[in-house]
Amino acid sequence: MTTSHTFANLEIRIQEHQEQGYKVDFTLNHEQEFGPGRLDPSAQPDLTGVPADDGQALLTWLLADTTLQKAWERIRGQYPRRRLRLRIDADAPELHALPWELLREATDGTPALDLAAAESTPFSRYLAGAWQPGSPILQRPIKILVAIANPTNLQERYKLAPLDVDKEWADLQQVTEGVNVKLTLLPQPCTLAALQAELKKGYHILHYIGHGAFSEQQEKAVLFMADEDNQVALVSDSELSEVLATQLSGSDTQREDTLRLVFLASCQTATRSPADAFRGLAPGLVAAGVPAVLAMQDLVPVDTARAFSRVFYQQLLSHGLVDLASNEARAALLAAKKPGAAIPVLFMRLREGVLLAQEGRITSSRSAAAFWPFLLDKIYDSKCTPFLGPGVTKGLLPQPETLAEQLATQYEYPLPDRRNLARVAQYMVINAGHESLRQTYLEQLQKGLYTALGESPPQAARGGRRRGSSDTLTLTQTIDQSGWVERILKLQENEIHHRLADIEFPLYITTNVDNFMLEAIKHKQRQQIEAGERKNAVDVRREGPRWQPEAGRPKYTLDPDPDLDHPVVFHLNGYDDGGLQEENLVLSEDDYLAHFARISHDQETILPTNLLGMLSEHTFLFLGYKLEDWQFRVVLQGLLDRIAQAGSDTKLHVGVQLAIEDAPDIEKAQAYLEDYLKRFNISIYWGTTQQFVTELHTRWLTYLAKKEAAG
C-alpha cells in the first residue's frame, strides 16, 4: 500500500434553490473559498442518453457562471491533481437524481477528461451532517464480510434471475488473493437477522450482492433478502440502515474493526427520492454513520457490477484510497465499453479518501520493538513534551502555504515564492507595517476556522481584530464562542488536540497562535471532574515568552511548576492576547532571525528556568513540522541544539515526517533527513501527524490497561 498519491481537495457545494438560482461555491483544501456563483435551473440540460454528451453538458451547465468558470480554471491550472467532492445540500434534493458521475471536461487541444473516471480527479458525493469522517483501517487482516442474497423463489415470484453464489464468491477470493485480507461468506439463507448477528463480530467492510429496487410511489429502496426458509423477504432501506446505525452507535470507538465501507452490488441502492436527500439505501447508510458507501443508482448489468467490483478491490488493496479506486474501476468499465459505467456512486466522508492505511515506519537508533515501550515509559513518567507545529491544525485553520498565497495576492507580492509565509510576511512588514501584518494574519485564521466549521463568519469577525473596537473577536474568542471544543469531536474521530489532551502531558509547547490545545485540555479536565477522577477545578495555563525582562530580575519561573494537575501550554512564538504576546508574534523572516538570536543567546532571560530544566530532561515529540519550516529550524537550532543532545542515552526524540514524494531520488532524500535529524538524536516516524497521534493514543490506552492489570 502506497502513500504516493497527493491531491488537492476541492469541494463543490450546491445549495438550495433561491430566486436567482442555486447558490454554488468552491472550497479548496478546506480553507480557500471561491464564489459564490449561481446555477440556473431553467438552463438545466436535457440528457440524451449519450454519456459523453450528457457529461459535457452537465459540466457546462455547472460552470456557466463566469465566477465559477474562472475559479475552476484557476484551480485546475494550479492543481491538476485534485480530489473532487460534490456536496449537494439537503435543501436541493432534486439535484441528487442527476448523473453527476458522467461529468466530462473537454478543453481545446487536450483529450476529454471523465472526471469520475480519471486518475487525477478522484470523485465522490458528500452528504453533510453531524458525523465523524472516520479514520483509516490500520488493523490487519482487513476483515470483509460477503453477504449474497439468493432466495430460492426469486425467479418464480419476482421474475429475477438467481445469483451464482459460487461464482461471486470465487471472484472475490481471487481478487483478494495474496493480500492480508480475511474474507467471510455469510451462510445461506441471507437474512437480516443473520447479517446483524455476524456484523457484531467486527468487520471493516461489508460487501452485499443481491437484487434491489427503488419504489417511486413509496419513495424507498428495498433489498430482496431471505427469510429463514430462504424465501424472498423484502427489507426496506430504513430497516437495514437502522441495523447498521444501532451497531455503529453501540460499538466501542476504540475498536479497530468498526465498519468503514459498505459496497452494495445491488440495483438502485443509491437512488434518492426527490423529496428527501436521505431517502434511498446508500444515503441512509451515510446518515447511519458509515464513512464510505458504494452503491448503484440504476439497474446495473451483472457483468458491469462484477467488473467494477473486481477492479475496485484490486486498486483499493493496492493504495487504500476509496475514491481513487472508484475512479479507476469506472475507467476500466469505460475502456472495456461496458454499459452503465456511471451507475456506481460513491458517498464518502473520509478525509483525503484514505480507507486503508499502514502504521508509520520508524527509523530509530533503537529497534522498532524497543521504540514504543521506551516512548510510553517516558510519557508515563511525565518526561515527554510535545511540540506542536502548523500541520497539527490542518483542516482547522489555513496552512502557512495557503495563507502565504492569500496574502501574496492581497498585497501584490512580486516574487515567485508566493507560498513562503515568512517571506511574504516580510514584504508586508515593509509595505504595510507589523500591526497590519498581525491583524491580517489573525483575520485570515478566523475566516479559515469558520470555513472549516461550515459557517459564515459573523460581522464581528469579518474585519479582524482592530484595536479600540470592543465588538470584534480575537481568534481565541472565536474558537471559544464557536463551540469548537465540542463540535470538533462530532466531526473528527481522532482530533489531534483532544487525543494529546487525553494522553496528558505536563507541558505542551506550540509555535501556533491558536488556543485549540488549551481548550482540549480544559474539556478533558471537565470530563475528569464529572467522572469524579479530578478533585481540583479546571487548571491549565497559557503562557508565552517574557518579551521584556524585568529590571533586576533576569530569570523567572512558572509558578506552580507544570505537572499533570497544572499543565501548561507554552506559546513559543506568542499568541493573540491583545498585549505583548500579540505584539511580538513571530511571522516574518526578520522576526524569526531576531527570535533565533533571543532564544539561543538569552533563553534564560525570556524563558522560564523551570521550563528549560524540564526540557533538558524530557523526550520531545515534534508534530506538524516540515524540516524546511522556519518554526522548526528556530526551535531546533536556537532552543534545542544543546538540549536535544544532552543525555542522549536516556532520551528519545521523535519527528513526524510526511513521506517525500517530489524529490528526484526519494531514498537519498529520506536518508539525508534521517542523517540530519540524527545529529539532534531525533528518530523519524514516516507518516502523517494524525496517523502518529492516533497510533500513540491507541498504544497508550493499551499500555495503561496493562499497568492497571499488573497492579
mmCIF file of C-alpha atoms in Angstrom, residues 127 241 281-293 347-348:
data_model
loop_
_atom_site.group_PDB
_atom_site.id
_atom_site.type_symbol
_atom_site.label_atom_id
_atom_site.label_comp_id
_atom_site.label_asym_id
_atom_site.label_seq_id
_atom_site.Cartn_x
_atom_site.Cartn_y
_atom_site.Cartn_z
ATOM 1 C CA LEU A 127 -23.888 14.472 2.361
ATOM 2 C CA SER A 241 -29.953 1.491 7.953
ATOM 3 C CA LEU A 281 -30.395 2.960 0.921
ATOM 4 C CA ALA A 282 -26.932 4.425 0.307
ATOM 5 C CA PRO A 283 -27.767 7.892 1.682
ATOM 6 C CA GLY A 284 -29.484 6.176 4.594
ATOM 7 C CA LEU A 285 -26.317 4.256 5.414
ATOM 8 C CA VAL A 286 -24.341 7.504 5.248
ATOM 9 C CA ALA A 287 -26.776 9.024 7.730
ATOM 10 C CA ALA A 288 -26.367 5.896 9.886
ATOM 11 C CA GLY A 289 -22.662 6.670 10.205
ATOM 12 C CA VAL A 290 -20.890 4.545 7.574
ATOM 13 C CA PRO A 291 -17.892 6.602 6.330
ATOM 14 C CA ALA A 292 -17.969 5.263 2.745
ATOM 15 C CA VAL A 293 -20.816 3.687 0.777
ATOM 16 C CA PHE A 347 -20.762 8.569 -0.985
ATOM 17 C CA MET A 348 -17.755 9.376 1.186
#
